[in-house]
Amino acid sequence: MRAIDLLNGRLKLRHLVLVVAVADQGSVLRAAEHLRLAQPAVTRSLREVEGLLGVELFTRGPRGMTPTMFGDAFVEHARAVLAELRRAGERISGLADGEVGTVTIGTLLAGSSVLLPRAIAALKRDRPGVTVIVQEATFDAQVPRLLDGEIDLILGRLNPIEDLRGLRQITLYGEPVRLVARRGHPARSVPGLGLADLLAYPWVLPLEQTALRSELEQVFRADGLDPPGNLVECTSVLTVRTLVRDTDMIAALPELVARTDADIAPLPVPLETVRRQVGVTLPAHRAPTPSARLMLDHLRRAAAEITAG
């Protein structure tokens, strides 16, 4: 027997629904009632399917319709196809409602230690079916991936975007950047501690291509000083905190990050000119996915709680 091509467009979804209904109901009449169709229409459609397949799917007897071996095989596949279509519909509905899906967040230093974990925890309580992916990198490295759709949003200190097309930003809260060191750091005993005194110690700073690094270097130059020469470049919050806690290194950290470690504390040297706004950067001309919208909602709520606290 030649292979039967069911993908040529002649077999319709209604044919699958009808054959399964006849198998379930045991008669054309009951299948018609179940589908709310006229009996002649059901009979005609069943003949169409059998004509396409070239086999008899049901035998007609006094007790109703009984599937043939061809009917059993076809009904099995028809049920599988209809089940997959139902699952597809449920998945699409879930994606549209934000019940399932994925949101990918690119993080910078600020916001990643307190704000983001709180927002993720709240999102997962609300929608456990949503997968959250967090990727840490510099702002410049994240922007192309944001514009290409590989990530949904960038969270951190708001970098200048005047020269970057296709981006928009939402401010969540203001958070000062502080110079920090371990609590027993020898610099704490220096009378009238100033920025120049801190150059005697090693530093851990953001990478050169970051906006924060540029602003910190401007702070030194405004005081007539060269930026630190003895330094480690790092964007990992965990590594920065560990280096500061376990050595005499000095770092510039968002205040909330510094607050979460009892072994480090701010130094009395202000960074007034360093920008304080924390928020999200988004594509300007692409609407967020349902999962990304939910993440944004929870980021806003967590930011409001932080500000209130």
CSV table of C-alpha atoms in Angstrom, one decimal:
chain,number,residue,atom,x,y,z
A,1,MET,CA,0.0,0.0,0.0
A,2,ARG,CA,1.4,3.4,-0.9
A,3,ALA,CA,2.3,5.9,1.8
A,4,ILE,CA,-0.5,8.4,2.6
A,5,ASP,CA,0.3,12.1,2.7
A,6,LEU,CA,-1.8,13.7,5.3
A,7,LEU,CA,0.1,17.0,5.1
A,8,ASN,CA,-1.3,18.0,1.7
A,9,GLY,CA,-4.0,20.2,3.3
A,10,ARG,CA,-6.9,17.9,2.5
A,11,LEU,CA,-7.1,16.5,6.1
A,12,LYS,CA,-8.7,19.1,8.4
A,13,LEU,CA,-8.5,19.5,12.1
A,14,ARG,CA,-12.3,19.0,12.2
A,15,HIS,CA,-11.8,15.5,10.7
A,16,LEU,CA,-9.6,14.6,13.7
A,17,VAL,CA,-12.2,16.0,16.2
A,18,LEU,CA,-15.0,14.1,14.5
A,19,VAL,CA,-13.3,10.7,14.3
A,20,VAL,CA,-12.4,10.9,18.0
A,21,ALA,CA,-15.9,11.9,18.9
A,22,VAL,CA,-17.4,8.9,16.9
A,23,ALA,CA,-15.0,6.6,18.7
A,24,ASP,CA,-15.8,8.0,22.1
A,25,GLN,CA,-19.6,8.2,21.6
A,26,GLY,CA,-20.0,4.9,19.7
A,27,SER,CA,-22.4,6.3,17.1
A,28,VAL,CA,-22.7,9.0,14.5
A,29,LEU,CA,-25.9,10.3,16.1
A,30,ARG,CA,-24.4,10.7,19.5
A,31,ALA,CA,-21.2,12.2,18.0
A,32,ALA,CA,-23.3,14.7,16.2
A,33,GLU,CA,-25.2,15.6,19.3
A,34,HIS,CA,-21.9,15.9,21.2
A,35,LEU,CA,-20.4,18.2,18.6
A,36,ARG,CA,-23.7,20.0,18.1
A,37,LEU,CA,-23.7,19.2,14.4
A,38,ALA,CA,-26.3,17.7,12.1
A,39,GLN,CA,-26.0,14.0,11.7
A,40,PRO,CA,-25.7,14.2,7.8
A,41,ALA,CA,-22.7,16.6,8.3
A,42,VAL,CA,-21.0,14.1,10.6
A,43,THR,CA,-21.6,11.2,8.2
A,44,ARG,CA,-20.3,13.2,5.3
A,45,SER,CA,-17.1,14.3,7.1
A,46,LEU,CA,-16.5,10.7,8.2
A,47,ARG,CA,-16.8,9.5,4.6
A,48,GLU,CA,-14.3,12.3,3.6
A,49,VAL,CA,-11.7,11.0,6.1
A,50,GLU,CA,-12.1,7.4,5.0
A,51,GLY,CA,-11.9,8.5,1.4
A,52,LEU,CA,-8.6,10.3,2.1
A,53,LEU,CA,-7.2,7.3,3.9
A,54,GLY,CA,-8.5,4.7,1.5
A,55,VAL,CA,-9.6,2.5,4.4
A,56,GLU,CA,-12.7,1.9,6.6
A,57,LEU,CA,-12.3,3.4,10.1
A,58,PHE,CA,-15.5,2.0,11.6
A,59,THR,CA,-17.8,-0.9,11.1
A,60,ARG,CA,-21.5,-0.2,11.4
A,61,GLY,CA,-23.5,-2.6,13.4
A,62,PRO,CA,-26.7,-2.8,15.5
A,63,ARG,CA,-24.8,-1.7,18.6
A,64,GLY,CA,-23.2,1.3,16.9
A,65,MET,CA,-19.8,2.2,15.4
A,66,THR,CA,-16.8,0.0,16.2
A,67,PRO,CA,-13.3,1.0,15.2
A,68,THR,CA,-11.5,-1.2,12.7
A,69,MET,CA,-7.8,-1.8,13.2
A,70,PHE,CA,-7.3,1.2,10.9
A,71,GLY,CA,-9.7,3.1,13.0
A,72,ASP,CA,-7.9,2.2,16.3
A,73,ALA,CA,-4.6,3.3,14.8
A,74,PHE,CA,-5.9,6.6,13.4
A,75,VAL,CA,-7.9,7.5,16.6
A,76,GLU,CA,-4.7,6.9,18.6
A,77,HIS,CA,-2.8,9.4,16.5
A,78,ALA,CA,-5.7,11.8,16.3
A,79,ARG,CA,-5.9,11.9,20.1
A,80,ALA,CA,-2.2,12.6,20.3
A,81,VAL,CA,-2.4,15.5,17.8
A,82,LEU,CA,-5.4,17.0,19.6
A,83,ALA,CA,-3.7,16.7,23.0
A,84,GLU,CA,-0.6,18.5,21.6
A,85,LEU,CA,-2.7,21.3,20.2
A,86,ARG,CA,-4.4,21.7,23.6
A,87,ARG,CA,-1.1,21.8,25.3
A,88,ALA,CA,0.1,24.4,22.7
A,89,GLY,CA,-2.9,26.5,23.5
A,90,GLU,CA,-2.4,26.2,27.2
A,91,ARG,CA,1.3,27.2,26.8
A,92,ILE,CA,0.5,30.2,24.6
A,93,SER,CA,-2.2,31.3,27.1
A,94,GLY,CA,0.3,30.8,30.0
A,95,LEU,CA,2.9,32.9,28.2
A,96,ALA,CA,0.4,35.6,27.5
A,97,ASP,CA,-0.6,35.6,31.1
A,98,GLY,CA,2.9,35.4,32.4
A,99,GLU,CA,2.2,32.1,34.1
A,100,VAL,CA,5.2,30.5,32.3
A,101,GLY,CA,8.1,31.9,30.3
A,102,THR,CA,11.6,33.2,30.8
A,103,VAL,CA,13.0,36.6,31.7
A,104,THR,CA,16.7,37.3,31.3
A,105,ILE,CA,18.2,40.1,33.3
A,106,GLY,CA,21.6,41.6,32.8
A,107,THR,CA,23.0,43.0,36.1
A,108,LEU,CA,25.5,45.6,37.1
A,109,LEU,CA,26.8,46.1,40.6
A,110,ALA,CA,24.1,48.3,42.0
A,111,GLY,CA,20.8,46.6,42.5
A,112,SER,CA,22.2,43.1,42.2
A,113,SER,CA,22.7,42.5,45.9
A,114,VAL,CA,19.5,43.5,47.5
A,115,LEU,CA,16.9,44.8,45.0
A,116,LEU,CA,17.2,41.9,42.5
A,117,PRO,CA,17.0,39.0,44.9
A,118,ARG,CA,14.0,40.5,46.6
A,119,ALA,CA,12.2,41.0,43.3
A,120,ILE,CA,13.1,37.5,42.0
A,121,ALA,CA,11.8,36.0,45.3
A,122,ALA,CA,8.5,37.8,45.0
A,123,LEU,CA,8.1,36.9,41.3
A,124,LYS,CA,8.7,33.2,42.0
A,125,ARG,CA,6.1,33.3,44.8
A,126,ASP,CA,3.7,34.9,42.4
A,127,ARG,CA,4.5,32.9,39.2
A,128,PRO,CA,6.6,29.8,40.0
A,129,GLY,CA,6.4,28.7,36.3
A,130,VAL,CA,8.5,31.7,35.2
A,131,THR,CA,12.2,31.0,34.8
A,132,VAL,CA,14.6,33.8,35.7
A,133,ILE,CA,18.1,34.0,34.2
A,134,VAL,CA,20.6,36.4,35.7
A,135,GLN,CA,23.8,37.3,33.8
A,136,GLU,CA,26.4,39.7,35.1
A,137,ALA,CA,28.5,41.9,32.7
A,138,THR,CA,29.4,45.5,32.1
A,139,PHE,CA,26.8,47.8,30.7
A,140,ASP,CA,28.6,48.2,27.3
A,141,ALA,CA,28.7,44.4,26.9
A,142,GLN,CA,25.0,44.0,27.8
A,143,VAL,CA,23.6,46.7,25.5
A,144,PRO,CA,24.1,44.8,22.1
A,145,ARG,CA,22.5,41.7,23.7
A,146,LEU,CA,19.6,43.8,25.0
A,147,LEU,CA,19.0,45.3,21.5
A,148,ASP,CA,19.2,41.9,19.9
A,149,GLY,CA,16.6,40.5,22.3
A,150,GLU,CA,19.0,38.0,24.1
A,151,ILE,CA,18.3,39.7,27.4
A,152,ASP,CA,15.1,41.5,28.5
A,153,LEU,CA,16.5,44.3,30.6
A,154,ILE,CA,19.6,45.6,32.3
A,155,LEU,CA,19.4,46.4,36.0
A,156,GLY,CA,21.9,48.7,37.8
A,157,ARG,CA,23.2,52.2,38.0
A,158,LEU,CA,21.8,54.2,35.1
A,159,ASN,CA,24.5,54.8,32.6
A,160,PRO,CA,24.3,57.6,30.1
A,161,ILE,CA,22.5,56.6,26.9
A,162,GLU,CA,22.4,59.8,25.0
A,163,ASP,CA,24.8,58.4,22.4
A,164,LEU,CA,23.0,55.0,22.3
A,165,ARG,CA,19.9,54.8,20.1
A,166,GLY,CA,17.0,52.5,20.7
A,167,LEU,CA,17.2,52.5,24.5
A,168,ARG,CA,15.0,53.9,27.3
A,169,GLN,CA,15.4,53.9,31.1
A,170,ILE,CA,13.2,53.7,34.2
A,171,THR,CA,14.6,55.1,37.5
A,172,LEU,CA,13.7,52.9,40.5
A,173,TYR,CA,15.4,54.7,43.4
A,174,GLY,CA,18.5,56.7,44.4
A,175,GLU,CA,21.4,55.0,46.1
A,176,PRO,CA,24.7,56.7,46.9
A,177,VAL,CA,28.0,55.0,46.1
A,178,ARG,CA,30.4,54.8,49.1
A,179,LEU,CA,34.0,54.1,49.6
A,180,VAL,CA,34.2,51.1,51.9
A,181,ALA,CA,36.8,49.1,53.8
A,182,ARG,CA,36.9,46.4,56.4
A,183,ARG,CA,35.9,47.6,59.9
A,184,GLY,CA,39.4,47.1,61.3
A,185,HIS,CA,41.1,48.9,58.4
A,186,PRO,CA,44.1,51.0,59.5
A,187,ALA,CA,42.9,54.0,57.5
A,188,ARG,CA,40.0,54.4,60.0
A,189,SER,CA,42.5,55.7,62.6
A,190,VAL,CA,43.9,58.4,60.3
A,191,PRO,CA,42.8,61.9,61.6
A,192,GLY,CA,40.9,63.9,59.0
A,193,LEU,CA,41.0,61.0,56.5
A,194,GLY,CA,40.9,62.2,52.9
A,195,LEU,CA,41.1,60.7,49.4
A,196,ALA,CA,44.9,61.2,49.2
A,197,ASP,CA,45.4,59.1,52.4
A,198,LEU,CA,43.6,56.1,50.8
A,199,LEU,CA,46.1,56.0,47.9
A,200,ALA,CA,48.5,54.3,50.3
A,201,TYR,CA,46.3,51.1,50.1
A,202,PRO,CA,45.4,48.8,47.3
A,203,TRP,CA,42.0,49.2,45.6
A,204,VAL,CA,39.5,47.1,43.8
A,205,LEU,CA,37.7,49.0,41.1
A,206,PRO,CA,35.2,48.4,38.2
A,207,LEU,CA,36.6,47.7,34.8
A,208,GLU,CA,38.0,50.6,32.8
A,209,GLN,CA,35.1,50.6,30.3
A,210,THR,CA,32.4,51.1,33.0
A,211,ALA,CA,30.8,54.5,33.7
A,212,LEU,CA,31.5,54.1,37.5
A,213,ARG,CA,35.2,53.6,36.9
A,214,SER,CA,35.2,56.8,34.8
A,215,GLU,CA,33.4,58.8,37.5
A,216,LEU,CA,35.7,57.6,40.2
A,217,GLU,CA,38.7,58.6,38.2
A,218,GLN,CA,37.2,62.1,37.8
A,219,VAL,CA,36.8,62.3,41.6
A,220,PHE,CA,40.6,61.7,42.0
A,221,ARG,CA,41.5,64.2,39.3
A,222,ALA,CA,39.1,66.8,40.8
A,223,ASP,CA,41.3,66.5,44.0
A,224,GLY,CA,44.5,66.8,41.9
A,225,LEU,CA,45.3,63.1,42.4
A,226,ASP,CA,46.2,60.3,40.0
A,227,PRO,CA,43.8,57.3,40.2
A,228,PRO,CA,45.1,54.3,42.2
A,229,GLY,CA,47.9,52.4,40.5
A,230,ASN,CA,47.8,49.4,42.9
A,231,LEU,CA,44.4,47.9,42.0
A,232,VAL,CA,42.4,44.9,41.0
A,233,GLU,CA,39.7,45.3,38.4
A,234,CYS,CA,36.5,43.4,39.1
A,235,THR,CA,32.7,43.6,38.6
A,236,SER,CA,31.7,40.6,40.7
A,237,VAL,CA,29.9,41.7,43.9
A,238,LEU,CA,30.9,38.6,45.8
A,239,THR,CA,34.6,38.9,44.8
A,240,VAL,CA,34.7,42.6,45.7
A,241,ARG,CA,33.1,42.1,49.1
A,242,THR,CA,35.5,39.2,49.9
A,243,LEU,CA,38.6,41.2,48.9
A,244,VAL,CA,37.5,44.2,51.0
A,245,ARG,CA,36.6,42.0,54.0
A,246,ASP,CA,39.7,39.9,54.0
A,247,THR,CA,42.4,42.5,52.9
A,248,ASP,CA,43.2,46.2,53.2
A,249,MET,CA,41.7,46.9,49.8
A,250,ILE,CA,39.3,49.8,49.3
A,251,ALA,CA,36.4,49.7,47.0
A,252,ALA,CA,33.5,51.8,45.8
A,253,LEU,CA,30.2,50.0,46.4
A,254,PRO,CA,26.5,51.0,46.3
A,255,GLU,CA,25.3,51.7,49.9
A,256,LEU,CA,22.9,48.8,50.0
A,257,VAL,CA,25.7,46.3,49.0
A,258,ALA,CA,27.9,47.6,51.7
A,259,ARG,CA,25.1,47.4,54.3
A,260,THR,CA,24.6,43.6,53.7
A,261,ASP,CA,28.0,42.7,55.0
A,262,ALA,CA,28.6,43.3,58.7
A,263,ASP,CA,32.4,43.1,58.3
A,264,ILE,CA,32.7,46.1,56.0
A,265,ALA,CA,31.6,49.7,56.4
A,266,PRO,CA,31.7,53.1,54.6
A,267,LEU,CA,34.7,55.4,55.0
A,268,PRO,CA,34.1,59.1,55.8
A,269,VAL,CA,35.2,60.2,52.3
A,270,PRO,CA,32.2,61.4,50.2
A,271,LEU,CA,31.7,60.7,46.5
A,272,GLU,CA,29.3,63.5,45.9
A,273,THR,CA,29.7,63.7,42.1
A,274,VAL,CA,29.1,60.0,41.4
A,275,ARG,CA,25.6,59.3,40.0
A,276,ARG,CA,23.2,57.7,42.4
A,277,GLN,CA,20.2,56.6,40.2
A,278,VAL,CA,19.5,52.9,40.1
A,279,GLY,CA,17.0,51.6,37.5
A,280,VAL,CA,16.4,49.5,34.4
A,281,THR,CA,17.5,50.0,30.8
A,282,LEU,CA,15.1,48.6,28.1
A,283,PRO,CA,14.8,48.6,24.4
A,284,ALA,CA,12.8,51.7,23.3
A,285,HIS,CA,10.9,50.1,20.5
A,286,ARG,CA,10.2,46.6,21.7
A,287,ALA,CA,7.5,45.8,24.2
A,288,PRO,CA,8.5,43.7,27.2
A,289,THR,CA,7.4,40.1,27.2
A,290,PRO,CA,4.7,39.2,29.8
A,291,SER,CA,7.4,37.6,32.0
A,292,ALA,CA,9.6,40.7,31.6
A,293,ARG,CA,6.6,43.0,32.5
A,294,LEU,CA,6.1,40.9,35.7
A,295,MET,CA,9.7,41.2,36.6
A,296,LEU,CA,9.5,45.0,36.1
A,297,ASP,CA,6.5,45.2,38.4
A,298,HIS,CA,8.3,43.3,41.1
A,299,LEU,CA,11.4,45.4,40.7
A,300,ARG,CA,9.3,48.5,41.2
A,301,ARG,CA,7.6,47.1,44.3
A,302,ALA,CA,10.9,46.0,45.8
A,303,ALA,CA,12.5,49.4,45.0
A,304,ALA,CA,9.5,51.1,46.8
A,305,GLU,CA,10.0,48.9,49.8
A,306,ILE,CA,13.7,49.7,49.9
A,307,THR,CA,13.0,53.5,49.6
A,308,ALA,CA,10.4,53.3,52.4
A,309,GLY,CA,12.7,51.3,54.6
